[in-house]
CSV table of C-alpha atoms and ligand atoms in Angstrom, one decimal:
chain,number,residue,atom,x,y,z
C,1,MET,CA,-0.1,-0.2,-0.2
C,2,ASN,CA,1.1,3.5,-0.7
C,3,LEU,CA,0.4,6.8,1.2
C,4,ALA,CA,-2.1,7.7,-1.5
C,5,THR,CA,-4.4,4.8,-0.9
C,6,THR,CA,-5.4,6.1,2.4
C,7,GLU,CA,-7.2,8.7,0.9
C,8,HIS,CA,-10.5,6.1,0.2
C,9,LEU,CA,-10.2,5.1,3.8
C,10,THR,CA,-13.9,5.1,5.7
C,11,TYR,CA,-14.8,3.9,8.9
C,12,LYS,CA,-15.7,0.6,7.5
C,13,HIS,CA,-12.2,-0.1,6.9
C,14,ARG,CA,-11.2,0.3,10.3
C,15,ILE,CA,-10.6,-3.4,10.7
C,16,LEU,CA,-7.8,-4.3,8.8
C,17,GLY,CA,-7.8,-7.9,9.6
C,18,GLU,CA,-8.6,-10.5,12.0
C,19,TYR,CA,-7.2,-14.1,12.5
C,20,TYR,CA,-8.1,-16.6,14.6
C,21,GLY,CA,-6.3,-19.5,16.5
C,22,SER,CA,-8.2,-21.3,19.5
C,23,GLU,CA,-10.6,-19.6,22.1
C,24,ASN,CA,-8.3,-19.9,25.4
C,25,SER,CA,-5.2,-18.5,23.6
C,26,PRO,CA,-3.5,-15.2,23.5
C,27,THR,CA,-5.1,-12.2,21.6
C,28,VAL,CA,-2.6,-9.5,20.0
C,29,VAL,CA,-4.5,-6.2,19.0
C,30,ILE,CA,-2.6,-4.0,16.7
C,31,PHE,CA,-3.2,-0.4,16.6
C,32,ALA,CA,-1.9,1.7,13.5
C,33,GLY,CA,-2.1,5.2,12.5
C,34,ILE,CA,-3.7,6.6,15.8
C,35,HIS,CA,-1.7,9.5,15.0
C,36,GLY,CA,-2.9,10.1,10.9
C,37,ASN,CA,0.6,11.7,9.9
C,38,GLU,CA,2.2,8.5,11.1
C,39,LYS,CA,1.7,5.9,8.5
C,40,ALA,CA,4.6,3.2,8.8
C,41,GLY,CA,2.4,1.2,11.1
C,42,VAL,CA,-0.2,1.2,8.7
C,43,HIS,CA,2.0,0.2,5.9
C,44,ALA,CA,3.7,-2.7,8.4
C,45,ALA,CA,0.0,-4.0,8.9
C,46,HIS,CA,-1.1,-4.4,5.5
C,47,LEU,CA,2.5,-6.1,4.8
C,48,VAL,CA,1.9,-8.6,7.5
C,49,ILE,CA,-1.5,-9.4,6.2
C,50,GLU,CA,0.0,-9.9,2.5
C,51,LYS,CA,2.6,-12.6,4.2
C,52,ILE,CA,-0.1,-14.2,6.2
C,53,GLN,CA,-2.5,-14.9,3.4
C,54,LYS,CA,0.3,-15.2,1.0
C,55,GLU,CA,2.2,-18.3,3.2
C,56,ASN,CA,-1.5,-19.2,4.6
C,57,ILE,CA,0.4,-18.8,8.2
C,58,GLN,CA,-1.4,-20.8,10.9
C,59,PHE,CA,-2.5,-19.2,14.1
C,60,ASN,CA,-2.5,-20.4,17.6
C,61,GLY,CA,-3.7,-17.2,19.1
C,62,ASN,CA,-6.0,-14.5,17.7
C,63,LEU,CA,-4.5,-11.3,15.9
C,64,HIS,CA,-6.7,-8.0,15.1
C,65,LEU,CA,-4.8,-5.1,13.4
C,66,ILE,CA,-7.2,-1.9,13.7
C,67,LEU,CA,-6.8,1.5,12.1
C,68,GLY,CA,-6.7,4.6,14.3
C,69,ASN,CA,-7.5,7.9,13.5
C,70,ILE,CA,-9.1,7.2,9.8
C,71,ASN,CA,-10.1,10.7,9.0
C,72,ALA,CA,-6.6,12.0,10.0
C,73,LEU,CA,-5.0,9.3,7.9
C,74,LYS,CA,-6.8,10.5,5.1
C,75,GLN,CA,-5.8,14.2,5.2
C,76,ASN,CA,-1.9,12.9,6.2
C,77,ILE,CA,-2.5,14.9,9.6
C,78,ARG,CA,-1.6,14.1,13.4
C,79,PHE,CA,-5.2,14.8,14.0
C,80,HIS,CA,-8.4,16.9,13.2
C,81,ASP,CA,-9.8,18.5,16.4
C,82,VAL,CA,-8.4,16.7,19.0
C,83,ASP,CA,-5.3,14.0,19.5
C,84,LEU,CA,-6.8,10.8,19.4
C,85,ASN,CA,-4.1,9.4,21.9
C,86,ARG,CA,-4.8,12.2,24.8
C,87,ILE,CA,-8.7,11.6,24.9
C,88,TRP,CA,-9.0,8.2,26.9
C,89,HIS,CA,-10.8,9.4,30.0
C,90,GLN,CA,-13.3,8.0,31.8
C,91,SER,CA,-15.5,11.0,31.3
C,92,ALA,CA,-15.4,10.7,27.7
C,93,LEU,CA,-16.1,6.9,27.8
C,94,ASN,CA,-19.0,7.3,30.0
C,95,LYS,CA,-20.4,9.7,26.9
C,96,PHE,CA,-20.5,6.7,24.7
C,97,LYS,CA,-22.3,4.6,27.1
C,98,ASN,CA,-24.9,7.3,27.9
C,99,GLY,CA,-25.4,7.9,24.4
C,100,HIS,CA,-24.5,11.7,24.5
C,101,GLN,CA,-23.5,14.1,22.0
C,102,LEU,CA,-19.7,13.6,20.7
C,103,ASP,CA,-17.9,16.9,20.7
C,104,TYR,CA,-15.3,16.0,18.5
C,105,GLU,CA,-14.3,14.5,15.0
C,106,GLU,CA,-11.8,12.0,16.9
C,107,SER,CA,-14.9,11.3,19.5
C,108,LYS,CA,-16.8,9.4,16.7
C,109,GLU,CA,-13.1,7.3,15.9
C,110,GLN,CA,-12.6,6.9,19.5
C,111,LYS,CA,-16.4,5.5,20.3
C,112,GLU,CA,-15.9,2.9,17.3
C,113,ILE,CA,-12.2,1.8,18.6
C,114,PHE,CA,-13.6,1.5,22.3
C,115,LEU,CA,-16.5,-0.8,21.3
C,116,ILE,CA,-13.9,-3.2,19.4
C,117,ILE,CA,-11.7,-3.2,22.3
C,118,GLN,CA,-14.7,-4.2,24.4
C,119,GLU,CA,-15.8,-6.9,22.0
C,120,ILE,CA,-12.4,-8.2,21.9
C,121,LEU,CA,-11.7,-8.2,25.6
C,122,LYS,CA,-14.9,-10.7,26.2
C,123,ARG,CA,-12.3,-13.6,25.4
C,124,PRO,CA,-10.6,-15.0,28.1
C,125,GLY,CA,-6.8,-13.5,27.2
C,126,PRO,CA,-4.2,-13.1,27.8
C,127,PHE,CA,-4.0,-9.5,25.7
C,128,TYR,CA,-1.0,-7.9,24.1
C,129,PHE,CA,-2.1,-4.6,23.0
C,130,LEU,CA,0.4,-2.8,20.8
C,131,ASP,CA,0.2,0.7,19.6
C,132,MET,CA,2.4,1.5,16.3
C,133,HIS,CA,4.0,4.9,16.1
C,134,THR,CA,6.9,7.0,14.4
C,135,THR,CA,8.8,10.1,15.6
C,136,SER,CA,9.4,13.6,14.1
C,137,ALA,CA,13.0,13.4,14.9
C,138,SER,CA,15.3,10.7,13.5
C,139,SER,CA,15.4,7.8,15.9
C,140,VAL,CA,16.4,3.9,16.4
C,141,PRO,CA,13.2,2.1,17.3
C,142,PHE,CA,12.3,2.0,20.9
C,143,ILE,CA,9.4,1.0,23.4
C,144,THR,CA,7.4,3.1,25.7
C,145,ILE,CA,5.3,1.3,28.5
C,146,SER,CA,3.6,2.0,31.9
C,147,ASP,CA,6.0,0.4,34.4
C,148,SER,CA,4.2,-2.9,35.3
C,149,LEU,CA,6.2,-6.0,35.7
C,150,ASN,CA,4.1,-7.5,32.7
C,151,ASN,CA,4.9,-4.8,30.6
C,152,ARG,CA,8.7,-4.8,31.4
C,153,LYS,CA,9.1,-8.7,31.0
C,154,PHE,CA,6.9,-8.9,27.5
C,155,SER,CA,9.3,-5.6,26.3
C,156,ALA,CA,12.4,-7.4,27.2
C,157,ASN,CA,11.8,-9.8,24.2
C,158,PHE,CA,12.9,-6.8,22.1
C,159,PRO,CA,16.6,-5.4,22.5
C,160,ILE,CA,15.9,-2.1,21.7
C,161,PRO,CA,15.6,0.7,24.4
C,162,VAL,CA,12.2,0.9,26.6
C,163,VAL,CA,11.1,3.9,28.4
C,164,LEU,CA,9.5,3.6,31.5
C,165,GLY,CA,6.7,5.7,32.8
C,166,ILE,CA,5.9,8.2,30.2
C,167,GLU,CA,2.4,8.2,31.2
C,168,GLU,CA,3.3,10.5,33.8
C,169,TYR,CA,3.6,13.2,31.4
C,170,LEU,CA,0.8,12.4,29.2
C,171,ASP,CA,-2.9,12.7,29.7
C,172,GLY,CA,-5.2,10.4,28.4
C,173,PRO,CA,-3.2,8.0,25.9
C,174,LEU,CA,-4.7,5.3,24.9
C,175,LEU,CA,-2.5,2.4,26.3
C,176,THR,CA,-2.5,3.9,29.6
C,177,PHE,CA,-6.5,3.4,29.4
C,178,ILE,CA,-5.8,-0.6,28.6
C,179,ASN,CA,-3.2,-0.6,31.3
C,180,GLU,CA,-5.9,0.2,33.7
C,181,PHE,CA,-7.3,-3.5,33.2
C,182,GLY,CA,-3.9,-5.0,33.7
C,183,HIS,CA,-3.2,-6.2,30.3
C,184,VAL,CA,0.2,-5.9,28.5
C,185,ALA,CA,0.3,-2.6,26.6
C,186,LEU,CA,3.4,-1.4,24.8
C,187,GLY,CA,3.8,1.5,22.6
C,188,PHE,CA,6.4,1.2,19.5
C,189,GLU,CA,8.1,4.0,17.9
C,190,GLY,CA,9.5,2.9,14.7
C,191,GLY,CA,11.6,5.4,13.6
C,192,ALA,CA,10.9,9.0,11.8
C,193,HIS,CA,7.5,9.4,10.1
C,194,ASN,CA,8.9,9.2,6.4
C,195,ASP,CA,12.0,7.3,6.9
C,196,PRO,CA,11.3,4.0,4.9
C,197,SER,CA,13.1,1.7,7.7
C,198,SER,CA,10.1,2.9,10.0
C,199,VAL,CA,8.0,0.5,7.9
C,200,ILE,CA,10.4,-2.4,8.4
C,201,ASN,CA,11.0,-1.7,12.1
C,202,CYS,CA,7.2,-1.8,12.3
C,203,GLU,CA,6.8,-5.1,10.5
C,204,ALA,CA,9.5,-6.7,12.7
C,205,PHE,CA,8.0,-5.6,15.5
C,206,ILE,CA,4.7,-7.0,14.9
C,207,TRP,CA,5.9,-10.4,13.8
C,208,LYS,CA,8.4,-10.6,16.7
C,209,ALA,CA,5.3,-9.7,19.1
C,210,LEU,CA,3.3,-12.8,17.6
C,211,VAL,CA,6.0,-15.1,18.3
C,212,HIS,CA,6.8,-13.7,21.9
C,213,SER,CA,3.0,-13.8,22.7
C,214,LYS,CA,2.9,-17.4,21.6
C,215,CYS,CA,0.1,-16.3,18.8
C,216,ILE,CA,2.3,-17.8,16.0
C,217,ASP,CA,5.2,-20.4,16.0
C,218,ALA,CA,8.2,-19.0,14.8
C,219,SER,CA,8.8,-22.0,12.5
C,220,ASN,CA,5.6,-21.1,10.7
C,221,ILE,CA,7.3,-17.8,9.4
C,222,ILE,CA,9.3,-18.0,6.5
C,223,GLY,CA,12.3,-15.6,7.1
C,224,TYR,CA,11.9,-14.7,10.6
C,225,GLU,CA,15.4,-14.6,11.3
C,226,ARG,CA,15.5,-11.6,9.1
C,227,PHE,CA,12.8,-10.0,11.4
C,228,LYS,CA,14.6,-10.8,14.5
C,229,GLU,CA,17.9,-9.4,13.0
C,230,VAL,CA,16.1,-5.8,12.4
C,231,LEU,CA,15.5,-5.4,16.1
C,232,SER,CA,18.4,-6.5,17.2
C,233,ASN,CA,20.8,-3.6,18.1
C,234,LEU,CA,20.2,-2.2,21.4
C,235,CYS,CA,21.9,1.5,20.9
C,236,CYS,CA,23.1,1.9,24.3
C,237,GLU,CA,24.3,-0.1,27.0
C,238,TYR,CA,21.3,-0.2,29.1
C,239,GLN,CA,17.8,-0.9,27.9
C,240,PHE,CA,15.4,0.7,30.4
C,241,PHE,CA,15.3,4.3,30.6
C,242,GLU,CA,13.2,6.9,32.7
C,243,ILE,CA,12.3,10.6,31.8
C,244,ASN,CA,14.0,12.8,34.7
C,245,TYR,CA,13.2,16.3,32.4
C,246,ARG,CA,10.4,17.1,30.4
C,247,TYR,CA,10.5,20.9,28.8
C,248,GLN,CA,6.9,21.5,28.6
C,249,LEU,CA,5.5,24.4,26.1
C,250,ARG,CA,3.4,27.0,27.0
C,251,GLU,CA,0.6,28.2,24.8
C,252,ASP,CA,2.1,30.8,22.2
C,253,GLU,CA,5.6,29.9,22.8
C,254,ASN,CA,7.9,30.5,19.9
C,255,PHE,CA,9.7,27.3,20.4
C,256,GLU,CA,12.8,25.9,18.0
C,257,MET,CA,14.9,23.1,18.6
C,258,LYS,CA,18.4,23.5,17.4
C,259,LYS,CA,18.9,21.2,14.3
C,260,GLY,CA,20.3,17.7,14.1
C,261,PHE,CA,19.6,15.9,17.5
C,262,GLU,CA,18.4,12.4,17.4
C,263,ASN,CA,16.7,10.5,19.8
C,264,PHE,CA,18.6,9.0,22.8
C,265,GLU,CA,21.6,11.3,21.9
C,266,MET,CA,23.9,11.8,24.8
C,267,ILE,CA,23.9,15.4,25.9
C,268,HIS,CA,25.8,17.4,28.8
C,269,LYS,CA,24.6,19.9,31.1
C,270,SER,CA,24.2,23.2,30.2
C,271,GLN,CA,24.4,21.9,26.2
C,272,LEU,CA,22.6,24.5,24.3
C,273,LEU,CA,19.4,22.6,22.8
C,274,ALA,CA,16.9,24.9,21.7
C,275,THR,CA,15.6,28.5,21.6
C,276,SER,CA,12.1,29.9,23.0
C,277,ASN,CA,10.9,33.2,21.8
C,278,GLY,CA,14.5,34.1,20.9
C,279,ARG,CA,16.1,33.1,24.1
C,280,ASP,CA,18.8,30.3,24.3
C,281,ILE,CA,17.6,26.9,26.3
C,282,TYR,CA,20.4,25.0,27.9
C,283,ALA,CA,20.2,21.5,29.3
C,284,PRO,CA,19.6,21.4,33.2
C,285,SER,CA,21.5,18.2,33.2
C,286,GLY,CA,23.0,15.5,31.3
C,287,GLY,CA,21.6,12.4,30.0
C,288,ARG,CA,20.0,11.4,26.7
C,289,ILE,CA,17.6,13.6,24.5
C,290,PHE,CA,14.4,12.4,23.9
C,291,MET,CA,11.6,13.4,21.6
C,292,PRO,CA,13.0,16.7,20.6
C,293,LEU,CA,10.2,18.4,18.7
C,294,TYR,CA,10.8,19.1,14.8
C,295,GLN,CA,7.2,19.5,14.4
C,296,LYS,CA,4.8,22.2,14.4
C,297,LEU,CA,2.1,20.2,16.9
C,298,GLY,CA,3.0,19.4,20.2
C,299,GLU,CA,2.9,19.9,24.1
C,300,ASP,CA,6.6,19.0,24.9
C,301,GLY,CA,9.8,20.8,23.5
C,302,PHE,CA,12.0,17.6,24.7
C,303,PHE,CA,12.7,15.6,27.4
C,304,ILE,CA,16.0,14.4,29.2
C,305,LEU,CA,16.5,10.5,30.1
C,306,SER,CA,18.5,8.8,32.8
C,307,SER,CA,19.3,5.2,32.4
C,308,VAL,CA,17.6,2.5,34.9
C,309,SER,CA,20.4,0.5,36.6
C,310,LYS,CA,19.7,-3.5,36.5
C,311,PHE,CA,20.2,-3.2,40.4
C,312,TRP,CA,17.1,-0.7,40.7
C,313,LEU,CA,15.4,-3.1,38.1
C,314,LYS,CA,15.9,-6.2,40.0
C,315,ALA,CA,15.2,-4.3,43.4
C,316,SER,CA,11.5,-3.1,42.2
C,317,ILE,CA,10.6,-6.7,40.9
C,318,ALA,CA,11.7,-8.0,44.4
C,319,VAL,CA,9.7,-5.3,46.3
C,320,ARG,CA,6.5,-5.7,44.2
C,321,LYS,CA,6.4,-9.2,44.3
C,322,LEU,CA,6.7,-9.4,48.1
C,323,LYS,CA,3.5,-7.2,48.1
C,324,ILE,CA,4.9,-5.2,50.7
C,325,ASN,CA,3.0,-1.9,49.0
C,326,HIS,CA,0.9,-1.4,52.2
C,327,LEU,CA,3.9,-0.3,54.6
C,328,LEU,CA,4.0,2.8,52.7
C,329,ARG,CA,0.4,3.6,54.0
C,330,LEU,CA,1.8,3.4,57.5
C,331,ILE,CA,3.8,6.7,56.6
C,332,PRO,CA,2.3,9.9,58.0
C,333,GLY,CA,0.9,11.7,55.4
C,334,VAL,CA,0.2,8.9,53.0
C,335,THR,CA,-3.5,7.4,52.7
C,336,LYS,CA,-5.1,4.9,50.7
C,337,ASP,CA,-7.7,6.1,48.1
C,338,PRO,CA,-10.9,5.0,49.5
C,339,GLU,CA,-12.6,5.0,45.9
C,340,ASN,CA,-9.7,3.0,44.3
C,341,ASN,CA,-7.5,0.2,45.5
C,342,TYR,CA,-4.4,1.2,43.1
C,343,THR,CA,-4.0,5.1,44.3
C,344,LEU,CA,-2.3,6.2,46.9
C,345,ILE,CA,-3.1,10.0,48.1
C,346,VAL,CA,0.0,11.9,49.4
C,347,ASN,CA,0.0,15.0,51.4
C,348,PRO,CA,3.5,16.3,50.5
C,349,HIS,CA,3.9,18.9,53.4
C,350,ILE,CA,3.7,15.9,56.0
C,351,ALA,CA,5.6,13.1,53.8
C,352,ARG,CA,8.1,15.9,52.8
C,353,PHE,CA,11.2,13.2,52.7
C,354,LEU,CA,9.2,10.5,50.4
C,355,THR,CA,10.6,10.9,47.1
C,356,LYS,CA,9.0,10.3,43.5
C,357,GLU,CA,11.6,7.4,43.5
C,358,ILE,CA,10.3,5.6,46.4
C,359,PHE,CA,6.9,5.4,44.7
C,360,HIS,CA,8.5,4.3,41.2
C,361,LEU,CA,10.5,1.5,43.0
C,362,PHE,CA,7.1,0.2,44.6
C,363,GLY,CA,5.3,0.5,41.2
C,364,TYR,CA,3.6,3.6,41.5
C,365,ARG,CA,3.5,6.3,38.9
C,366,GLN,CA,1.2,9.0,37.3
C,367,GLN,CA,1.4,11.6,40.0
C,368,ILE,CA,-1.7,14.0,39.8
C,369,LEU,CA,-2.2,17.1,42.0
C,370,LYS,CA,-5.3,17.2,43.0
C,371,ASP,CA,-6.6,19.5,46.3
C,372,ASP,CA,-3.1,20.1,47.2
C,373,LYS,CA,-2.5,16.4,47.3
C,374,LEU,CA,-0.4,14.1,45.1
C,375,HIS,CA,-2.1,11.0,43.8
C,376,PHE,CA,0.2,8.1,42.8
C,377,ILE,CA,-1.2,5.4,40.8
C,378,LYS,CA,0.2,2.0,41.0
C,379,ARG,CA,0.6,0.1,37.5
C,380,ASP,CA,0.7,-3.3,38.2
C,381,ARG,CA,-2.9,-4.7,38.3
C,382,ASN,CA,-4.9,-8.0,38.9
C,383,ILE,CA,-6.7,-8.4,35.4
C,384,THR,CA,-9.9,-6.7,35.7
C,385,GLU,CA,-12.7,-6.5,33.3
C,386,LEU,CA,-13.5,-3.9,30.8
H,401,ZN,ZN1,2.3,9.0,17.6
């Protein structure tokens, strides 16, 4: 499929392909084109479908390939009214259930996707939700996840960088909504928007995901070794990263990133990174630059990453498996949210010594400030129904 062929799309094209194995087997769900200017995932999905049909590949599990923002894909724009990857709030979903009028072009797309997900989740599982994206800057392929143990374990199958906890900085992404139900949910960024190798990376990612989820046996995929090789180069010494700085854009800010930064490129403290309204912006710390903004739309200028040590990864697995998170509630200034088992409410004036890192260790991410208190939400879940 070439770029031009997205012009004919209508809502009835949303499901690109569905393949079934047995009822009690894993289900892989691929989303492509949630952002309409990111077509590599859509092309890759078509290549996968072509190969499945041509080689009559047998499935143990189930596969659904689903298109995201169809109207935006047709126009080759990121979104029309609102970003389809920032509106997955409970309030929006309640509107669907109550039959309320939908506000945006994207709400119609969201409603259809929501109904499809609901239908898929009627099966027993396990489920693997994978969302295919590309970036405005040139980049090695990488994965973004909410920091739950099942997400970490599945991402470790792909020897490429994994960025933990990006949802702390995003409001309403699709995968955070999926994570609320405890299913594996990985964002895959295949490379730069228009780089042909992004399509190759996305295709390799889908095949590897189908094998590692045990949806298809590797022996049934002709040329599987080739796909394995595509995603076999870890760009850095460490695989896991977390965000330790975000440059958030103000409204009407004239922000310009200095040219030539690649994702995950090493930067040093005080390095000149960008200009804002003509003023120079320097790196507040060293690390690796992440998601430098090279397109018009966006809320973040750049992030700075630090690598997560193997020691911290192991320590956090031990702490979470011991299920001693209730100990956090014994600390003055920390209470459990009476309405949500997975949320701790922290009074920052009393529990001043508690740092974000301690909550991260116990598996709590996404701090939200509500009524002067911080809300930390745990990412590991017992699987719940939608
Ligand atoms: Zn995207």
